[in-house]
Amino acid sequence: MKCLESVTAHDDAVNAVTVSVDGVVYTGSADMRIRVWVRPERKKRHALVATLEKHKSAVNALALSLDGRRRDDGKFLCLNVLVGHQKPVKSLSAGYEAESSDVVSLFSGSLDGKVGVWRIKLSSGSRGDSSPSCSSPDE
């Protein structure tokens, strides 16, 4: 197999990569950043379009909704910080609840040997912000 493209994406180890259904690439790194990449039409290389900072530690895992939904205004936001694991989260997976298109189930795997199940309800506030509520399986 031949590598088609190689990009220096971060200042430290790249710990996570995920791709949305529309081809947008998200990378998470030990440099405490998430970067967002797109490949412009008729171009051979991906271009950096956003950097999400303000993480307090390394970004080890990323998850997207199954349909790749983003805010209508194109902005990125933190839905919530998962609190409950005793060690770093190393994997994430997300999907919609069967009965509802505004409730996301998020599954987190941690170095503490536990899998957390989180329910995030997405609702629009007056400014269009997402207002999730999370609960761990122990609650």
Short mmCIF file of C-alpha atoms in Angstrom, two decimals, residues 3-108:
data_model
loop_
_atom_site.label_atom_id
_atom_site.label_comp_id
_atom_site.label_asym_id
_atom_site.label_seq_id
_atom_site.Cartn_x
_atom_site.Cartn_y
_atom_site.Cartn_z
CA CYS A 3 0.85 6.50 1.41
CA LEU A 4 -0.99 9.17 -0.60
CA GLU A 5 -0.34 12.14 1.67
CA SER A 6 1.71 12.91 4.77
CA VAL A 7 1.15 16.08 6.80
CA THR A 8 2.99 17.43 9.83
CA ALA A 9 -0.21 18.00 11.75
CA HIS A 10 0.87 18.72 15.35
CA ASP A 11 3.82 19.64 17.57
CA ASP A 12 3.62 16.32 19.46
CA ALA A 13 2.26 12.79 19.01
CA VAL A 14 -1.00 12.40 17.09
CA ASN A 15 -3.17 10.24 19.36
CA ALA A 16 -6.49 10.25 17.49
CA VAL A 17 -7.82 10.66 13.95
CA THR A 18 -11.44 10.54 12.83
CA VAL A 19 -13.17 11.46 9.58
CA SER A 20 -16.74 12.75 9.18
CA VAL A 21 -19.11 11.47 6.51
CA ASP A 22 -18.39 14.59 4.43
CA GLY A 23 -14.62 14.00 4.50
CA VAL A 24 -13.58 16.51 7.17
CA VAL A 25 -10.60 15.11 9.12
CA TYR A 26 -10.14 15.73 12.85
CA THR A 27 -6.83 15.03 14.61
CA GLY A 28 -6.15 15.03 18.36
CA SER A 29 -2.70 15.30 19.85
CA ALA A 30 -0.51 15.23 22.93
CA ASP A 31 0.05 18.94 22.18
CA MET A 32 -3.44 19.50 23.73
CA ARG A 33 -5.04 20.53 20.42
CA ILE A 34 -7.66 19.26 18.02
CA ARG A 35 -7.09 20.27 14.43
CA VAL A 36 -9.64 20.24 11.61
CA TRP A 37 -8.59 19.51 8.02
CA VAL A 38 -10.37 19.62 4.66
CA ARG A 39 -9.20 18.85 1.16
CA PRO A 40 -10.22 21.70 -1.12
CA GLU A 41 -11.75 20.76 -4.47
CA ARG A 42 -9.18 19.80 -7.10
CA LYS A 43 -6.34 19.86 -4.54
CA LYS A 44 -4.15 16.93 -3.60
CA ARG A 45 -3.40 17.97 -0.01
CA HIS A 46 -5.55 18.62 3.03
CA ALA A 47 -5.55 22.13 4.46
CA LEU A 48 -5.85 23.15 8.11
CA VAL A 49 -9.11 25.05 8.67
CA ALA A 50 -9.38 25.21 12.47
CA THR A 51 -7.44 24.57 15.66
CA LEU A 52 -9.33 23.91 18.89
CA GLU A 53 -7.22 24.75 21.91
CA LYS A 54 -7.83 25.22 25.65
CA HIS A 55 -7.60 21.50 26.49
CA LYS A 56 -5.93 20.95 29.85
CA SER A 57 -4.19 17.73 28.82
CA ALA A 58 -3.43 15.59 25.78
CA VAL A 59 -6.28 14.79 23.40
CA ASN A 60 -6.29 10.98 23.30
CA ALA A 61 -9.58 10.15 21.59
CA LEU A 62 -12.15 11.71 19.25
CA ALA A 63 -15.71 10.71 18.30
CA LEU A 64 -18.20 12.16 15.83
CA SER A 65 -21.93 11.70 15.45
CA LEU A 66 -22.90 9.14 12.83
CA ASP A 67 -24.27 11.78 10.45
CA GLY A 68 -21.41 14.23 11.00
CA ARG A 69 -23.73 17.01 12.16
CA ARG A 70 -22.11 20.30 13.06
CA ARG A 71 -23.54 23.63 14.09
CA ASP A 72 -25.21 25.60 11.30
CA ASP A 73 -22.86 28.54 11.83
CA GLY A 74 -19.80 26.34 11.21
CA LYS A 75 -18.38 26.91 14.69
CA PHE A 76 -16.94 24.17 16.85
CA LEU A 77 -17.74 23.84 20.53
CA CYS A 78 -17.10 21.61 23.49
CA LEU A 79 -20.25 19.68 24.35
CA ASN A 80 -19.02 18.57 27.74
CA VAL A 81 -16.08 17.25 29.72
CA LEU A 82 -16.47 13.66 30.85
CA VAL A 83 -15.79 13.42 34.56
CA GLY A 84 -15.69 10.01 36.21
CA HIS A 85 -12.75 8.02 34.93
CA GLN A 86 -9.76 7.65 37.24
CA LYS A 87 -7.23 7.49 34.39
CA PRO A 88 -7.04 8.97 30.86
CA VAL A 89 -9.74 8.18 28.31
CA LYS A 90 -8.14 6.42 25.35
CA SER A 91 -11.14 5.67 23.12
CA LEU A 92 -14.54 7.13 22.28
CA SER A 93 -17.48 6.10 20.10
CA ALA A 94 -20.77 7.92 19.56
CA GLY A 95 -24.19 7.16 18.12
CA TYR A 96 -27.76 8.42 18.27
CA GLU A 97 -30.36 6.86 20.52
CA ALA A 98 -32.81 4.74 18.50
CA GLU A 99 -35.87 6.74 19.50
CA SER A 100 -34.41 10.25 19.30
CA SER A 101 -32.26 12.28 16.95
CA ASP A 102 -31.23 14.73 19.67
CA VAL A 103 -29.78 12.27 22.20
CA VAL A 104 -26.28 10.95 21.63
CA SER A 105 -24.86 7.91 23.42
CA LEU A 106 -21.15 8.29 24.03
CA PHE A 107 -19.02 5.33 25.09
CA SER A 108 -15.64 6.01 26.67
#
